PDB file of C-alpha atoms in Angstrom:
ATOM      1  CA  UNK A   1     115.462  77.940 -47.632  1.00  0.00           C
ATOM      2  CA  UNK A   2     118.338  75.508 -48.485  1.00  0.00           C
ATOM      3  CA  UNK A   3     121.544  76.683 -49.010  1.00  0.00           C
ATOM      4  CA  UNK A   4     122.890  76.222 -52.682  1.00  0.00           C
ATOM      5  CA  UNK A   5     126.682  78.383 -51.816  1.00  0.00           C
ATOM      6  CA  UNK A   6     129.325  76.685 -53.480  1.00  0.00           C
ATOM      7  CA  UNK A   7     132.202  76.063 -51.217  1.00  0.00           C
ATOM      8  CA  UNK A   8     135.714  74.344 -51.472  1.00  0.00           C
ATOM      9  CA  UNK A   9     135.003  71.592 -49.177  1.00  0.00           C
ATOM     10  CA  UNK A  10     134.865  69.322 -51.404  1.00  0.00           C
ATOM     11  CA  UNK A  11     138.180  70.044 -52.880  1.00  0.00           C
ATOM     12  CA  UNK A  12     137.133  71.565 -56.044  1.00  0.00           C
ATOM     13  CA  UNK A  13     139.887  71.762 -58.712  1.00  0.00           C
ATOM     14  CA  UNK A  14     140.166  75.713 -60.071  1.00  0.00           C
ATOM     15  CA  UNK A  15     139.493  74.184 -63.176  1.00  0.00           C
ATOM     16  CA  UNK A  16     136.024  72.759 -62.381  1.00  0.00           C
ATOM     17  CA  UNK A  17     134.670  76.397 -60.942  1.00  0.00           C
ATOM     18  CA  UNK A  18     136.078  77.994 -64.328  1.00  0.00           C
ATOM     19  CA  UNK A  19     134.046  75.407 -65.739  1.00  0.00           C
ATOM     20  CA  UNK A  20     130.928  76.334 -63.656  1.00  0.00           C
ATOM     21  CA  UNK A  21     131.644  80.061 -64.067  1.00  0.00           C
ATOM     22  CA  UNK A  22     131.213  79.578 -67.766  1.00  0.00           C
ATOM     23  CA  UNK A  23     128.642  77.847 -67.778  1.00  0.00           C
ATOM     24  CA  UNK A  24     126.913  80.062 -65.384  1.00  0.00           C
ATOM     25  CA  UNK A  25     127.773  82.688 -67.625  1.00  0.00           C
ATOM     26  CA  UNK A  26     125.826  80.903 -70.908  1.00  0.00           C
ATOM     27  CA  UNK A  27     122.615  80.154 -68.289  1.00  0.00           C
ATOM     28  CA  UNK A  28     122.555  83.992 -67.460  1.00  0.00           C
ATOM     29  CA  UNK A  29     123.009  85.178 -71.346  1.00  0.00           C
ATOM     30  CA  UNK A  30     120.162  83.027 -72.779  1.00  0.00           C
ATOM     31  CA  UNK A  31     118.009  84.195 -69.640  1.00  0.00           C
ATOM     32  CA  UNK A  32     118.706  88.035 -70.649  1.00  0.00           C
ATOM     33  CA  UNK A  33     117.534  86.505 -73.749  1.00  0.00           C
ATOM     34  CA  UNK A  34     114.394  85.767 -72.408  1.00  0.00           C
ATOM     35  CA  UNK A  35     113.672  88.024 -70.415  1.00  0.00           C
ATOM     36  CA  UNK A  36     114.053  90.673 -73.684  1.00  0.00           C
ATOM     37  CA  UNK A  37     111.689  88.182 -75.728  1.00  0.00           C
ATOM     38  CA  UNK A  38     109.208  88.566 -72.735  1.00  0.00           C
ATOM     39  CA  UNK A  39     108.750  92.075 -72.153  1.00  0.00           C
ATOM     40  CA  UNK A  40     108.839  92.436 -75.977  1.00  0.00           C
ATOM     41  CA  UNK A  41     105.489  90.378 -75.423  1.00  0.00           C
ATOM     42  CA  UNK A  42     104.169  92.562 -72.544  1.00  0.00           C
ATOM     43  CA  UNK A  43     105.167  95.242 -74.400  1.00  0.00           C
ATOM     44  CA  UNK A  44     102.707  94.122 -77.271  1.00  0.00           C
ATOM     45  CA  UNK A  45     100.273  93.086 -75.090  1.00  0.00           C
ATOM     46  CA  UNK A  46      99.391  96.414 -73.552  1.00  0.00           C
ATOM     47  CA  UNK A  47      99.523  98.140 -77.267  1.00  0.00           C
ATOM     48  CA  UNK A  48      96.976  95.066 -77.806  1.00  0.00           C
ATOM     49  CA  UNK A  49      94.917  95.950 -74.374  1.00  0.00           C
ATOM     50  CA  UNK A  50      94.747  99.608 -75.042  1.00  0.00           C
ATOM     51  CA  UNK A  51      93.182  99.255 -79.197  1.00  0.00           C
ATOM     52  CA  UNK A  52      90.720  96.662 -77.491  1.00  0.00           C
ATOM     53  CA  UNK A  53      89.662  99.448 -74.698  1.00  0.00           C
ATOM     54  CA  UNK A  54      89.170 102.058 -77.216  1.00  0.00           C
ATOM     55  CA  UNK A  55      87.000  99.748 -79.774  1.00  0.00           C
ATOM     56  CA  UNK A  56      84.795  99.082 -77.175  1.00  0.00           C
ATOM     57  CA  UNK A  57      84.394 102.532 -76.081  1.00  0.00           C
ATOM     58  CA  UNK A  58      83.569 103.219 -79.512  1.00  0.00           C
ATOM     59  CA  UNK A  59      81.113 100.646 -80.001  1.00  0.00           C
ATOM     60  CA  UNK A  60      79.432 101.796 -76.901  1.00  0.00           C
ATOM     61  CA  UNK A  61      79.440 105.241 -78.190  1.00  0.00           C
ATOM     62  CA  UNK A  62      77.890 103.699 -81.562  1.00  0.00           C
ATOM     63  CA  UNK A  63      75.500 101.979 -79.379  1.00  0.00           C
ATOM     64  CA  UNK A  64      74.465 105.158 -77.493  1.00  0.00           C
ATOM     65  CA  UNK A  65      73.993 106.754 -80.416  1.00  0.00           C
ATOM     66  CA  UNK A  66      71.833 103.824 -82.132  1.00  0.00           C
ATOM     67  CA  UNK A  67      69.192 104.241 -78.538  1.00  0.00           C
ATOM     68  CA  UNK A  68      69.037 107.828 -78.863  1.00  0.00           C
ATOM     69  CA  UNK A  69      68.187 107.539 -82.408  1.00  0.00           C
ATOM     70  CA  UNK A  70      65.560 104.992 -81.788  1.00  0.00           C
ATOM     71  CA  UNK A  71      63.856 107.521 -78.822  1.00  0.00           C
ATOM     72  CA  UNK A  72      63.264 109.633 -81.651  1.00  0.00           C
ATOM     73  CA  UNK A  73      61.730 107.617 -84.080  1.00  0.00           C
TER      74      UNK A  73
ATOM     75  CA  UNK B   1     130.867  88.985 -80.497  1.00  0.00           C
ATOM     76  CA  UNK B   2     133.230  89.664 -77.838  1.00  0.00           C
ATOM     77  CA  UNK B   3     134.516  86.280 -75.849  1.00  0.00           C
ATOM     78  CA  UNK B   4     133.334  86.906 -71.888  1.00  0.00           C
ATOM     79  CA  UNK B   5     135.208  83.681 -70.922  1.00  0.00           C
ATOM     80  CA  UNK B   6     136.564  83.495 -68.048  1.00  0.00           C
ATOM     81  CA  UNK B   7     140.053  82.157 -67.426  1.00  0.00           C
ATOM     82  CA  UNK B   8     142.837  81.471 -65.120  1.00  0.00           C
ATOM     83  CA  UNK B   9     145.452  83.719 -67.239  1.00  0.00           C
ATOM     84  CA  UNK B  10     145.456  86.318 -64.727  1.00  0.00           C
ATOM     85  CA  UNK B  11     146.144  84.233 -61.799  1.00  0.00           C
ATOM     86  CA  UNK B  12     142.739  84.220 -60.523  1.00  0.00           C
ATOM     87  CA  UNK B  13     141.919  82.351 -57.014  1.00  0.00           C
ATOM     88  CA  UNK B  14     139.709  79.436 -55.950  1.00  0.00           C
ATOM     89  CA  UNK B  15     138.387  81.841 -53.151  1.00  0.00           C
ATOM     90  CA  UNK B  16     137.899  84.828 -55.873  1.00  0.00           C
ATOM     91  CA  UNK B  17     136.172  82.116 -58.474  1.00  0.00           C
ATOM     92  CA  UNK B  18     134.340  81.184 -55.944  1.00  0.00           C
ATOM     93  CA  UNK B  19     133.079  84.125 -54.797  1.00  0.00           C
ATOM     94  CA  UNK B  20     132.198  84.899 -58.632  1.00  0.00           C
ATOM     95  CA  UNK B  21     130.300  81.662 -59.037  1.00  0.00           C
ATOM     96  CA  UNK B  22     128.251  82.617 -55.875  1.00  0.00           C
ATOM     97  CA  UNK B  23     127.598  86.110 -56.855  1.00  0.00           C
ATOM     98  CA  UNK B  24     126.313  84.595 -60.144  1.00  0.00           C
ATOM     99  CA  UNK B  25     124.388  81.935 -58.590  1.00  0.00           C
ATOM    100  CA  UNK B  26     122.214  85.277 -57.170  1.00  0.00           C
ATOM    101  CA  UNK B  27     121.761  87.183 -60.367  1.00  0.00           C
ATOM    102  CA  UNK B  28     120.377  83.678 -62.130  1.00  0.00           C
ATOM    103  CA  UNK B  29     117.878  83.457 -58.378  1.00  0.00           C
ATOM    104  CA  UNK B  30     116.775  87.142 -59.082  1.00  0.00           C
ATOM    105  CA  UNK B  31     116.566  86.355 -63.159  1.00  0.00           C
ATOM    106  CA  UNK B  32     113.859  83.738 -62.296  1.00  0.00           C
ATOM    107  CA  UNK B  33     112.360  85.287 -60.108  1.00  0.00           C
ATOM    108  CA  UNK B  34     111.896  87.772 -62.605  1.00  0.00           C
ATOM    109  CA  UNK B  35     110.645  85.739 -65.443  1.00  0.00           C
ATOM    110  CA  UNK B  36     108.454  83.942 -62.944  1.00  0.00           C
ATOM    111  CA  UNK B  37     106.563  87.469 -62.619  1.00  0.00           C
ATOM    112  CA  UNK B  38     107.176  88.453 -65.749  1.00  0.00           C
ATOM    113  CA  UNK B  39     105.197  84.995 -66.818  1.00  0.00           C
ATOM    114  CA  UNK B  40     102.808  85.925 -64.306  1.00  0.00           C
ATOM    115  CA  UNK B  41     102.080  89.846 -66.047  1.00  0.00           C
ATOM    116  CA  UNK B  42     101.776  87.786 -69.801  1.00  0.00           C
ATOM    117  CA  UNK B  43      99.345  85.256 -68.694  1.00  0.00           C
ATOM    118  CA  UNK B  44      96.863  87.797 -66.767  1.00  0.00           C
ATOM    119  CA  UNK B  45      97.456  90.380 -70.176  1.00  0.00           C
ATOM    120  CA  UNK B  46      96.234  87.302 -72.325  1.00  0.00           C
ATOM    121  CA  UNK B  47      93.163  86.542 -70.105  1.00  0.00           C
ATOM    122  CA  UNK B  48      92.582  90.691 -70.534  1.00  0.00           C
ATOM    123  CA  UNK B  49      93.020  90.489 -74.049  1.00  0.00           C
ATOM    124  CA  UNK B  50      90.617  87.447 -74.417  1.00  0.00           C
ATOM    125  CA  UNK B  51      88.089  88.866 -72.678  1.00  0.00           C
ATOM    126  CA  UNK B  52      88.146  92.177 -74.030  1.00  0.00           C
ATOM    127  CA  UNK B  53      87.657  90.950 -77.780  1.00  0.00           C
ATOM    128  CA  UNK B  54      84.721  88.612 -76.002  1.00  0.00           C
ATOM    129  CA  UNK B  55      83.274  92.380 -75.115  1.00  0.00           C
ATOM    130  CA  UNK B  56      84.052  93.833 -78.597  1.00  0.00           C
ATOM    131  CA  UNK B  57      82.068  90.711 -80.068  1.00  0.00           C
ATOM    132  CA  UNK B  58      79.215  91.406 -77.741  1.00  0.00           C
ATOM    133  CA  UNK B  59      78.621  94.993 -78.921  1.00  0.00           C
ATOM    134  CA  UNK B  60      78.691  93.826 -82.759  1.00  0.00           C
ATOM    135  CA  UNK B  61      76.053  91.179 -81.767  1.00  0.00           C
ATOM    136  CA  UNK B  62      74.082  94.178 -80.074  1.00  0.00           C
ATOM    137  CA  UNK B  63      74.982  96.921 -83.173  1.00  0.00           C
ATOM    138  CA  UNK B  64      73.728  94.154 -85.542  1.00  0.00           C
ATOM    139  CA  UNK B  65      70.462  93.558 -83.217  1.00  0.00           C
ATOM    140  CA  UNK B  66      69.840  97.565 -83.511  1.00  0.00           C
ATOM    141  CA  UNK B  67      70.451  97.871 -86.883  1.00  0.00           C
ATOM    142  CA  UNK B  68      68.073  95.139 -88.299  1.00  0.00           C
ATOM    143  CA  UNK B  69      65.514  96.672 -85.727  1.00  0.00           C
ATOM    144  CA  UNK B  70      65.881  99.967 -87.601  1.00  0.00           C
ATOM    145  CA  UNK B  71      65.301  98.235 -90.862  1.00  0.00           C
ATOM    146  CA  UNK B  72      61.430  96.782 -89.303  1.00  0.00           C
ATOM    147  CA  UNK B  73      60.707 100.061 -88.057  1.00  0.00           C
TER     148      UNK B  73
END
C-alpha cells in the first residue's frame, strides 16, 4: 500500500507536528469512544440473539406438545 | 479530566515527535480496522436478530393455526 509516514522533508516546524500530535490524539480518543459505544451494541445484540433462540425453542416445544395432543384426540 | 497535551516543555525533538506521530498514525490504522470488523459483527447480529423474530412470528402463526383447530375438533 501507499506510504502515509510523516517525515521532515518537508521542513516541518516542531510546532506543526505538536499540532498533528494533538490532534492525532483527539482522532484516537473519540475512536475509543466508539469503539466502547460499539461493543456496548454487540454486547446487546447477543443478550438479544440468545432470548430470541430460547423463545423459539419454546414455541417449538409448545408446538410439539400441541401435535402430540392432537394424536390423541 | 486530566490534560494529555502534548508539548515542547520538556525539550522534546522533531525526530522523537515524529516518531510519536507515526506510532500514532498505526494505532488510528489498527482502530479502523477494528471498527470496520466490529461494523461488520453488528450488521450480521442485526440480520440474526431480524430473522430470528421472523421465526418467532412463524410459530405464533402456527400455535394460533393449532389452537383454533382444537376449538373445531
Amino acid at each position: 500500500g501507499e506510504d502515509h509516514s510523516y517525515s521532515l522533508t518537508n521542513g516541518t516546524t516542531s510546532a506543526e507536528l505538536l499540532r498533528k500530535l494533538n490532534e492525532q490524539r483527539d482522532i484516537i480518543a473519540l475512536m475509543e469512544i466508539k469503539m466502547k459505544e460499539m461493543k456496548s451494541t454487540i454486547h446487546q445484540l447477543r443478550v438479544t440473539e440468545a432470548r430470541l433462540h430460547e423463545e423459539v425453542r419454546e414455541r417449538d416445544r409448545m408446538l410439539s406438545a400441541a401435535a402430540a395432543l392432537r394424536k390423541k384426540v
